[in-house]
Short mmCIF file of C-alpha atoms in Angstrom, two decimals:
data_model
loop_
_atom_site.label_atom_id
_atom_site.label_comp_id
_atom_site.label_asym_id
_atom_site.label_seq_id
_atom_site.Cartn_x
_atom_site.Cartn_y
_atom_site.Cartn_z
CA UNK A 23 150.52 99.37 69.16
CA UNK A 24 147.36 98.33 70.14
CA UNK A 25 144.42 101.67 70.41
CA UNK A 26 143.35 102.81 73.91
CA UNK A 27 139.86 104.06 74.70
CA UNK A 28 138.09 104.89 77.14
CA UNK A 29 134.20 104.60 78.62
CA UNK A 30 132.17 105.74 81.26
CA UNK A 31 129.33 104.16 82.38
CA UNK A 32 129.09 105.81 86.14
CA UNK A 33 126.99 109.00 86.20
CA UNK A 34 126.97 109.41 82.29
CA UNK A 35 127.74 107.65 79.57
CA UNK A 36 130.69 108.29 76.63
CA UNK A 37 133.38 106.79 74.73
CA UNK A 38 136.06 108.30 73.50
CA UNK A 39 139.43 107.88 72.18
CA UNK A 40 142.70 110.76 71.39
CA UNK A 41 140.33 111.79 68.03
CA UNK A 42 136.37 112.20 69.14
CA UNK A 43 134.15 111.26 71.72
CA UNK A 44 130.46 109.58 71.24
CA UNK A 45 127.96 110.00 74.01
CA UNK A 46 124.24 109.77 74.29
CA UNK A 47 123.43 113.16 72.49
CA UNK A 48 125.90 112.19 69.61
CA UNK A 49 124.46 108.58 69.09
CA UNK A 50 121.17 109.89 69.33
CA UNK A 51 119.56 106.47 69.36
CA UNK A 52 118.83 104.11 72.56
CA UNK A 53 119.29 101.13 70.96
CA UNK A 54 122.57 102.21 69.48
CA UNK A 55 124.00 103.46 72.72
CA UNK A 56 122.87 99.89 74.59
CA UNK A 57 124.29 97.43 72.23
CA UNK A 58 127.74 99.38 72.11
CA UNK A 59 127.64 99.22 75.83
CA UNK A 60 126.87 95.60 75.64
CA UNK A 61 129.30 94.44 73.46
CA UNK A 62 132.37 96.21 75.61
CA UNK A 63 130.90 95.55 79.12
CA UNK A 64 131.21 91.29 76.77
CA UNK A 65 134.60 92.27 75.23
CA UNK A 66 136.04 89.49 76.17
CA UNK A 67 133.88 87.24 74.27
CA UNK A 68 132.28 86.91 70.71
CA UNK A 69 128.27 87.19 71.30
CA UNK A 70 125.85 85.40 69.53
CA UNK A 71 123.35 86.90 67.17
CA UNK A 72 120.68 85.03 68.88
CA UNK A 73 121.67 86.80 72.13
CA UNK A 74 121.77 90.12 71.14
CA UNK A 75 118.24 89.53 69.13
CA UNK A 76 117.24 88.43 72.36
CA UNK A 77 118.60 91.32 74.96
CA UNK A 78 117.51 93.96 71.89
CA UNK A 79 114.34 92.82 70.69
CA UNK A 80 115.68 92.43 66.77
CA UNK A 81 113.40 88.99 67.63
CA UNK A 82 110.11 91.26 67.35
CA UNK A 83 110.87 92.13 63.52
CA UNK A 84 109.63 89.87 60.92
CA UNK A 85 113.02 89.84 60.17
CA UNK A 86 115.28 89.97 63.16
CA UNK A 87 118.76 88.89 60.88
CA UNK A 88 117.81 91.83 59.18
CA UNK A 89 116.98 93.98 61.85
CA UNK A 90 119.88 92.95 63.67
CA UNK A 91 122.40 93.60 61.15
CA UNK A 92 120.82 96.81 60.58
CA UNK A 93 121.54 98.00 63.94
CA UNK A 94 125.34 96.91 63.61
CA UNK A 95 125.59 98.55 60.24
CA UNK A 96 124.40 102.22 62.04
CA UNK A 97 127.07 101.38 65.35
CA UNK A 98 129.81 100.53 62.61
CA UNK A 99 128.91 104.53 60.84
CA UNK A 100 128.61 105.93 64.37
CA UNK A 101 131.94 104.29 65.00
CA UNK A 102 133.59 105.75 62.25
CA UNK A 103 134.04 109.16 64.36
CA UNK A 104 137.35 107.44 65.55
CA UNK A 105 139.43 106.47 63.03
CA UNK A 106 139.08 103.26 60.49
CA UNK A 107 139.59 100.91 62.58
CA UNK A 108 137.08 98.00 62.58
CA UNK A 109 136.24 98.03 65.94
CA UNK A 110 133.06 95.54 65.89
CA UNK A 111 134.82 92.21 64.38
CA UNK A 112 132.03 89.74 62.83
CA UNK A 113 132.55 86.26 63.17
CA UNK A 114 130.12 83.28 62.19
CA UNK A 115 126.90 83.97 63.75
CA UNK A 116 128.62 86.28 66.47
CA UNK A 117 129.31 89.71 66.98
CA UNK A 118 132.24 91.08 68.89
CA UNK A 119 134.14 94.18 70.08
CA UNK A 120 138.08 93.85 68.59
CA UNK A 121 139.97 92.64 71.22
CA UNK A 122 143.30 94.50 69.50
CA UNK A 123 141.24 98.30 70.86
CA UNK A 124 141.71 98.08 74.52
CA UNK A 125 139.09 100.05 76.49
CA UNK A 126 139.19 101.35 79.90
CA UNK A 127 136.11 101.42 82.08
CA UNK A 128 135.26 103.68 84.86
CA UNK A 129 133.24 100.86 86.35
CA UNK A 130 136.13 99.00 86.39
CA UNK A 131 138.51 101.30 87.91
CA UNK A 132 135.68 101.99 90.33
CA UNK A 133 135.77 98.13 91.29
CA UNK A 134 139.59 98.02 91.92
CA UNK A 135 139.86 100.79 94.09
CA UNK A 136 137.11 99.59 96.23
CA UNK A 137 138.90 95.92 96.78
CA UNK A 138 142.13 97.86 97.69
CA UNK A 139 139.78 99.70 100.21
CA UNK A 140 138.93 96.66 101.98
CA UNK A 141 142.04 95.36 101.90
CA UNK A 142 144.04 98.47 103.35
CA UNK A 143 144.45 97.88 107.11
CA UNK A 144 146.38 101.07 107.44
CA UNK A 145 143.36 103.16 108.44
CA UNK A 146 145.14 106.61 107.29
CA UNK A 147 145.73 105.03 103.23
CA UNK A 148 142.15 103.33 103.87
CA UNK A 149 140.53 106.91 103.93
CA UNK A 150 142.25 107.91 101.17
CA UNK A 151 141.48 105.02 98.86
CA UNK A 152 137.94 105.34 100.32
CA UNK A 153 137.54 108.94 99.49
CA UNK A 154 139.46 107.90 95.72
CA UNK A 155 137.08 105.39 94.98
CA UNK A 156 133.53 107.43 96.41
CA UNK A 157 135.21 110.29 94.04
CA UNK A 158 135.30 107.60 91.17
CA UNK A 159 131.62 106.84 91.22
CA UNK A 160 129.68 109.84 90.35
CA UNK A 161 126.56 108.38 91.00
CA UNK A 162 125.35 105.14 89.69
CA UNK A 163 125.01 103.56 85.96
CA UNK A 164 123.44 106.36 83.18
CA UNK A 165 119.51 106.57 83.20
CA UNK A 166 118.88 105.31 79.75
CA UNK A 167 120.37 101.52 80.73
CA UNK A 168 120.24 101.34 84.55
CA UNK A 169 116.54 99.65 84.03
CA UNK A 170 117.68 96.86 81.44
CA UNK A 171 117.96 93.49 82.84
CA UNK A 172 121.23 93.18 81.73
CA UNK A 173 122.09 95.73 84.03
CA UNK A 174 120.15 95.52 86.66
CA UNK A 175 122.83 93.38 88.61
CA UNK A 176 125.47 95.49 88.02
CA UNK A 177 123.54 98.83 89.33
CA UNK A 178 122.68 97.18 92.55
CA UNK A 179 126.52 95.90 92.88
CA UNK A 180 127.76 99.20 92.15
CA UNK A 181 125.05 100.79 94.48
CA UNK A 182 126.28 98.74 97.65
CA UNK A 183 129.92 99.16 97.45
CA UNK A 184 129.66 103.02 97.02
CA UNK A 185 127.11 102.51 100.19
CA UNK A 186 129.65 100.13 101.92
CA UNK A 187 132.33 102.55 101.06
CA UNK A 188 130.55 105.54 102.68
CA UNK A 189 130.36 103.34 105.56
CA UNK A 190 133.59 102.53 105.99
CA UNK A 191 134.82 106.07 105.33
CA UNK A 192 132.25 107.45 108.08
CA UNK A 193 132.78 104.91 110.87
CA UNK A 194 136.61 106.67 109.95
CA UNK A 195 135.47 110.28 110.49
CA UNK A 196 133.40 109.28 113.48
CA UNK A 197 136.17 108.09 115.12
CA UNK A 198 138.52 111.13 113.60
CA UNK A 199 135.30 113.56 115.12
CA UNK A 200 135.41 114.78 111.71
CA UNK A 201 131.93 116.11 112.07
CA UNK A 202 131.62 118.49 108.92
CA UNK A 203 133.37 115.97 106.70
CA UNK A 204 130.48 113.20 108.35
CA UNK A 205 127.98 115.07 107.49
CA UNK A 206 128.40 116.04 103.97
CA UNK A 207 129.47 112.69 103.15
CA UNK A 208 126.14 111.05 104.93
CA UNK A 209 124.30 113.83 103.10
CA UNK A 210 125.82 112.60 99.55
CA UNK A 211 125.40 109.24 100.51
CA UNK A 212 121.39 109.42 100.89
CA UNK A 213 120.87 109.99 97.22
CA UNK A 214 122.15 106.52 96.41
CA UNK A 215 119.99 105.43 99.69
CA UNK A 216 117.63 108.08 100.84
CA UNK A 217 116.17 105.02 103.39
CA UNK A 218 119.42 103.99 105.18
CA UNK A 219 119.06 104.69 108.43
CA UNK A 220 122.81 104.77 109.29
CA UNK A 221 123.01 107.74 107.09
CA UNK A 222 120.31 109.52 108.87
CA UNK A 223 121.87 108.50 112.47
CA UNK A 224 125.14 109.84 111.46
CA UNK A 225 123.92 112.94 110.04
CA UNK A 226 121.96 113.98 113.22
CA UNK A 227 124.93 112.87 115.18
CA UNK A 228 127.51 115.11 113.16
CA UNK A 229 124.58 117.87 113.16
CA UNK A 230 124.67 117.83 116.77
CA UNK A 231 128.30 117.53 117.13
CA UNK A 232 128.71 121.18 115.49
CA UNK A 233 126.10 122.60 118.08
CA UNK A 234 123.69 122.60 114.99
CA UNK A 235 120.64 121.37 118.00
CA UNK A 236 117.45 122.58 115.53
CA UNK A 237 118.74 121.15 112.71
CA UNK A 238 119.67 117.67 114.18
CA UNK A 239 116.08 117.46 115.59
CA UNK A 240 114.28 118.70 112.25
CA UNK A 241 116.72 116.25 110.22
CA UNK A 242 115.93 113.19 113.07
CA UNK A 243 111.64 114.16 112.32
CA UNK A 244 111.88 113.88 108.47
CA UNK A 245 113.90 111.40 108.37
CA UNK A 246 111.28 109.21 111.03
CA UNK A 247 108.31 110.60 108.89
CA UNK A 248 109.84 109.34 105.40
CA UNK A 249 110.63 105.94 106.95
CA UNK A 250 107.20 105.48 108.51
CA UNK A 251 105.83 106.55 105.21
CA UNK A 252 107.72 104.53 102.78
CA UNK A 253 108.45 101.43 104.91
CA UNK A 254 106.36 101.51 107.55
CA UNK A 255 108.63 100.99 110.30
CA UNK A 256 109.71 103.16 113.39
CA UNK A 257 113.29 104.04 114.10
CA UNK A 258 115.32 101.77 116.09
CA UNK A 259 116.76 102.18 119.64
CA UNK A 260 119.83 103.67 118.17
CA UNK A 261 117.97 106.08 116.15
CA UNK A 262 115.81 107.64 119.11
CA UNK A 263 118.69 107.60 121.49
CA UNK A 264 120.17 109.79 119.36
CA UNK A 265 117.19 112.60 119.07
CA UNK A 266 116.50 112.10 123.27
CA UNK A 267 120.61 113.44 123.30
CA UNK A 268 119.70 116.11 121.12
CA UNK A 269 116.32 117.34 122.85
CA UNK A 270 117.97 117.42 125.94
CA UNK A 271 121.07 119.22 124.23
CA UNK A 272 118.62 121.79 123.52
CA UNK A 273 116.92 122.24 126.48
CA UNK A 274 120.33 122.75 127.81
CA UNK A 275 121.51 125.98 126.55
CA UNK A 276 121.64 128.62 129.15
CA UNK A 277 119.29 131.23 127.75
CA UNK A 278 116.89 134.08 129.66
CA UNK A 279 113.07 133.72 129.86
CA UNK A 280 112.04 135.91 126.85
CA UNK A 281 114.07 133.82 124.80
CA UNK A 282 111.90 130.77 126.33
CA UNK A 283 109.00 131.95 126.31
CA UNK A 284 109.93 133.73 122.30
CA UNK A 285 110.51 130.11 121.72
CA UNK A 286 107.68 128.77 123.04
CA UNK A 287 105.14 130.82 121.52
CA UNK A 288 103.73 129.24 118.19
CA UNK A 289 103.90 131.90 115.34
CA UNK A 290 100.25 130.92 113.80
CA UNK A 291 97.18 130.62 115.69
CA UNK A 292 96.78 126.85 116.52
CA UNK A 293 94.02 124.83 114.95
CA UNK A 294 92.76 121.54 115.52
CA UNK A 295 95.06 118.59 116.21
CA UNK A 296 98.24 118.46 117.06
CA UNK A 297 100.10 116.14 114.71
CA UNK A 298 103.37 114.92 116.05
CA UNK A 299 106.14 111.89 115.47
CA UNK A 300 105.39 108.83 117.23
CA UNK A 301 108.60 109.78 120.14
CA UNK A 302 107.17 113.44 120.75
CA UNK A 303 103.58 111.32 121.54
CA UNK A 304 105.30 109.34 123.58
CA UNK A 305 106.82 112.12 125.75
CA UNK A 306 103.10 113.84 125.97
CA UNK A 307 101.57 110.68 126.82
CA UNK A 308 103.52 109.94 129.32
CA UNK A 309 102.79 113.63 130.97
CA UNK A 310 99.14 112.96 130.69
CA UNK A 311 99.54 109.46 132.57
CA UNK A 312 101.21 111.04 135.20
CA UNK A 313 98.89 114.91 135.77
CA UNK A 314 95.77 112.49 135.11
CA UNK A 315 96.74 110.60 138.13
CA UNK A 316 97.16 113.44 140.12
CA UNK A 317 93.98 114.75 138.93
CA UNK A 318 92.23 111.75 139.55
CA UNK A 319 90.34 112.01 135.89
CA UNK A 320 90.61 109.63 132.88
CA UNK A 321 91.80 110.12 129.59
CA UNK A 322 91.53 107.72 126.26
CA UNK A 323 93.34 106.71 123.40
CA UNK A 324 91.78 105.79 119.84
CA UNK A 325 93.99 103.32 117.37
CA UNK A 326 92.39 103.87 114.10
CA UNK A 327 93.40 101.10 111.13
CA UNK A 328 92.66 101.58 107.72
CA UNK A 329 92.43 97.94 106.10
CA UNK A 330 91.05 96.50 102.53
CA UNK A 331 87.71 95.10 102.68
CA UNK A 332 88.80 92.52 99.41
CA UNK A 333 90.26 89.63 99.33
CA UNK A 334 93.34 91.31 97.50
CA UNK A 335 96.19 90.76 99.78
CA UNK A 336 99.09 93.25 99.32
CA UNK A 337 102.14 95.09 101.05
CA UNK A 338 100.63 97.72 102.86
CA UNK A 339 102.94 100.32 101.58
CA UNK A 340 103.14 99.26 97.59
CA UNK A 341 98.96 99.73 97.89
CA UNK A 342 98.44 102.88 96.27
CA UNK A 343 94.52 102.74 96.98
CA UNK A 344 95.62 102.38 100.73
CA UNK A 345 97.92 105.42 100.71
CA UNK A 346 95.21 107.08 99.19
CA UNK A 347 92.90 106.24 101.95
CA UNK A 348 95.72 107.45 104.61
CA UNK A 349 96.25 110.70 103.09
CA UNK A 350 91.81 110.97 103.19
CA UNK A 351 91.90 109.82 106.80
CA UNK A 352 94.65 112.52 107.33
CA UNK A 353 92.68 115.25 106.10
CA UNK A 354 89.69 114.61 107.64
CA UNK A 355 91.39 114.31 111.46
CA UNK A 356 92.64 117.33 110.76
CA UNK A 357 89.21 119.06 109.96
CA UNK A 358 87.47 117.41 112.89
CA UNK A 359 89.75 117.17 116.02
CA UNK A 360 89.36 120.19 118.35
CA UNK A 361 92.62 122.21 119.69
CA UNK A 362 94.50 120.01 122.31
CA UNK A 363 93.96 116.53 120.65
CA UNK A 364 97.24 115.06 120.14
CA UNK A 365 98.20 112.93 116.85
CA UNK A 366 100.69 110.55 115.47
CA UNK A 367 101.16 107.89 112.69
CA UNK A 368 101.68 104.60 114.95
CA UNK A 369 102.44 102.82 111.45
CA UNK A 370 101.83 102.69 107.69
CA UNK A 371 97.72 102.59 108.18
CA UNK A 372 97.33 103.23 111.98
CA UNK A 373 96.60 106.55 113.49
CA UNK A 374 96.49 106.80 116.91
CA UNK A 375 94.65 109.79 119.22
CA UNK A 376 94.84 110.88 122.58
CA UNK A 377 91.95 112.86 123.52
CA UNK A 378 92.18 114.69 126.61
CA UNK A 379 89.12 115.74 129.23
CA UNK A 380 87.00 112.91 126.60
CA UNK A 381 85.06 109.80 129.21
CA UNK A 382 84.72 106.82 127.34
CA UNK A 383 81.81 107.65 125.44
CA UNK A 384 82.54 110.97 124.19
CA UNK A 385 85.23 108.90 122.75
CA UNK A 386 83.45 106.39 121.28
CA UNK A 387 81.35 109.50 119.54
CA UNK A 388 84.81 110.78 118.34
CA UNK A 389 85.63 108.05 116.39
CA UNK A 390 82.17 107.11 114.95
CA UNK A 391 82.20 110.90 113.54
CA UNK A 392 85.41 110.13 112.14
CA UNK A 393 84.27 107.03 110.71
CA UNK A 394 81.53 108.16 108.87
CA UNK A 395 83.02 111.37 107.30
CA UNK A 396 85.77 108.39 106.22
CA UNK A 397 83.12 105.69 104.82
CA UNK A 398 81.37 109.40 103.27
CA UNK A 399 84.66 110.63 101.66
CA UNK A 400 86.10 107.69 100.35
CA UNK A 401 83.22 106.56 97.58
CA UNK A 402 83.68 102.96 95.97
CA UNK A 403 86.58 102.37 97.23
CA UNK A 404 87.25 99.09 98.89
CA UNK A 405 89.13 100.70 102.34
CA UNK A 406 87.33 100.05 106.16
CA UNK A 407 88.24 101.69 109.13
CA UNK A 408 87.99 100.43 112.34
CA UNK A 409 88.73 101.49 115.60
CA UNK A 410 89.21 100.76 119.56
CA UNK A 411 89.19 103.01 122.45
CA UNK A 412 91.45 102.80 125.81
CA UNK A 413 91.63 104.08 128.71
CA UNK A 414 95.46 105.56 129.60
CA UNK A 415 97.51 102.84 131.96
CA UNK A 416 97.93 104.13 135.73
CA UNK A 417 101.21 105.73 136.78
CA UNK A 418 102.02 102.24 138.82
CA UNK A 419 102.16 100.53 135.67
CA UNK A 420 103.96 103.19 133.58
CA UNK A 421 106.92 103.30 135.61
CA UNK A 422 107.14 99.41 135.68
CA UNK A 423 107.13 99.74 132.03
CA UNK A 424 109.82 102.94 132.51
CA UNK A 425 112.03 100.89 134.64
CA UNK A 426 112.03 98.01 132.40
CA UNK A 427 112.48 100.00 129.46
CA UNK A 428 115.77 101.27 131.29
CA UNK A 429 116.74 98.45 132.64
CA UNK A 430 117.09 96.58 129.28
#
């Protein structure tokens, strides 16, 4: 009777078998763990020595034979926990786990249940097998191999159908109005992608669902900072509509004025800017277009962009001397706008600043100020910032704007 094992590559990493387990603390070595894992992820083929010397780096050694049968000699004694069975057969120039000591793999299991997912149509079994299979993962392929190339396939394979599966399973409690269930699935589902915004929409959603207003709004901010941040996009239509129902969800609750006004009342004493997320600047802008006009004043905007002054073209967000530069800029609004400036990140290197009872030159002034403290704080580094100043559109033209927003 042919021996069963059993290995897990899906959160941690061990074999074992009815006598012993190995795992990474047992083997103790990298190299030892990764070419056992190689050589059953291959079982069902003999490997060449030239392509384990290869995936290993035996090839470095002056002798890499040697080197290489070194290694097998130490897996072979590491081995030996389970019984005497040889279970690393050696054929000319090849290496090969015995095909006679069947292994079962989590990984595998894991890719089974999700193709019965998909193919359930019964949406009641679907959950279940949806639930089985997110249960099954565990989080994705051990730290100590998820980086090799050899894996790198299989971690982002195993990364999307755990994502698709969340998916699937949410769209299910959606429907259900599951909303607890939603949200601690969505929750568990952003450490495999913390940047999906689905996740984040049906998070606030479920949030908002259990009457949970404060906490759909603070999840919808973060969640709009950390995208603007890392991939310097805004949140789409979906997104926003989402945090408008939840505002106005708030603002809804029957409560007295000293609960307002409580509410209303910031606890520290405000200083400088106001820093806000691109929607809430939105909102505010749109109040100053409309009191300015009754008024009869003007008000400007300034668009600040940071930018490299080299030839060095690069993604704005994987340049760590530009982030560097943001986070300077950031600082230094802060110090130098006065109490009643409003600001927001308009993308990845744009700031942009509405500065109210400011004429056009006063304006200009603003920005040069913040220029120069910029150019003064940043040293050698190769980072320009330039600016342009606007006056705010009349209300005629914001509500033609409005109404076509609407109407789309």
């Amino acid at each position: 009777m042919a021996e069963k094992m059993e290995m897990h590559l899906l959160g941690s990493f061990y074999l074992r078998n009815k006598n012993a387990v190995l795992d990474e603390e047992i083997l103790h070595s990298d190299k030892l763990t990764k070419i056992l894992v190689y050589l059953i992820i291959h079982r069902d083929r003999a490997v060449l020595h030239q392509e384990l010397m290869e995936v290993f780096g035996a090839g470095n050694s002056q002798n890499p034979q040697g080197a290489l049968k070194n290694l097998m000699y130490r897996l072979r004694t590491a081995l030996k926990v389970f019984g005497e069975e040889e279970y690393v057969c050696t054929s000319f120039g090849a290496y090969r786990w015995n095909p006679d000591v069947e292994v079962k793999t989590d990984y595998e299991c894991f890719e089974k249940m999700v193709s019965e997912a998909a193919d359930e149509k019964d949406e009641t079994k679907k959950k279940e097998l949806c639930r089985k299979a997110i249960t099954e993962y565990r989080g994705n392929v051990f730290k100590r191999i998820n980086r090799e190339t050899w894996m790198l396939a299989r971690v982002e394979e195993y990364r999307s159908l755990f994502i698709d599966l969340v998916k699937s399973l949410a769209i299910i409690y959606e429907k259900e109005k599951d909303w607890e269930e939603l949200e601690h699935l969505c929750d568990q589902a952003l450490s495999a992608d913390p940047l999906d915004e689905d996740f984040h929409y049906w998070i606030v959603e479920s949030l908002l669902e259990q009457n949970k207003n404060d906490m759909a709004i603070l999840h919808y901010e973060n969640a709009s900072r950390m995208l603007y941040e890392s991939l310097g996009i805004r949140t789409t239509e979906k997104m926003q509509s989402i945090f408008r129902k939840a505002v106005e969800k708030e603002k809804g609750d029957v409560k007295d004025i000293q609960i307002l006004t409580a509410e209303l009342e910031e606890t520290e004493k405000p200083e400088g800017a106001f820093f806000c997320e691109y929607q809430n600047f939105l909102q505010i802008y749109r109040v100053e277009v409309r009191r300015n006009s009754r008024l009869g004043i003007s008000e400007y905007l300034v668009l600040i962009t940071l930018r490299r002054t080299d030839s060095v073209k690069r993604e704005p967000e994987a340049d760590s001397g530009l982030a560097e530069g943001i986070q300077i800029l950031e600082n230094i609004l802060k110090e130098m706008l006065r109490v009643g400036d409003v600001v927001a990140r308009y993308s990845f290197a744009q700031y942009i600043i509405l500065l109210p009872i400011c004429n056009y030159e006063s304006s200009v002034m603003v920005a040069e100020r913040i220029k120069t403290a910029f150019q003064r704080s940043i040293g050698k580094k190769r980072l320009e910032l330039v600016y342009e100043v606007e006056e705010l559109m009349d209300e005629k033209n914001l509500l033609e704007k409005e109404d076509g927003e609407n109407g789309q």
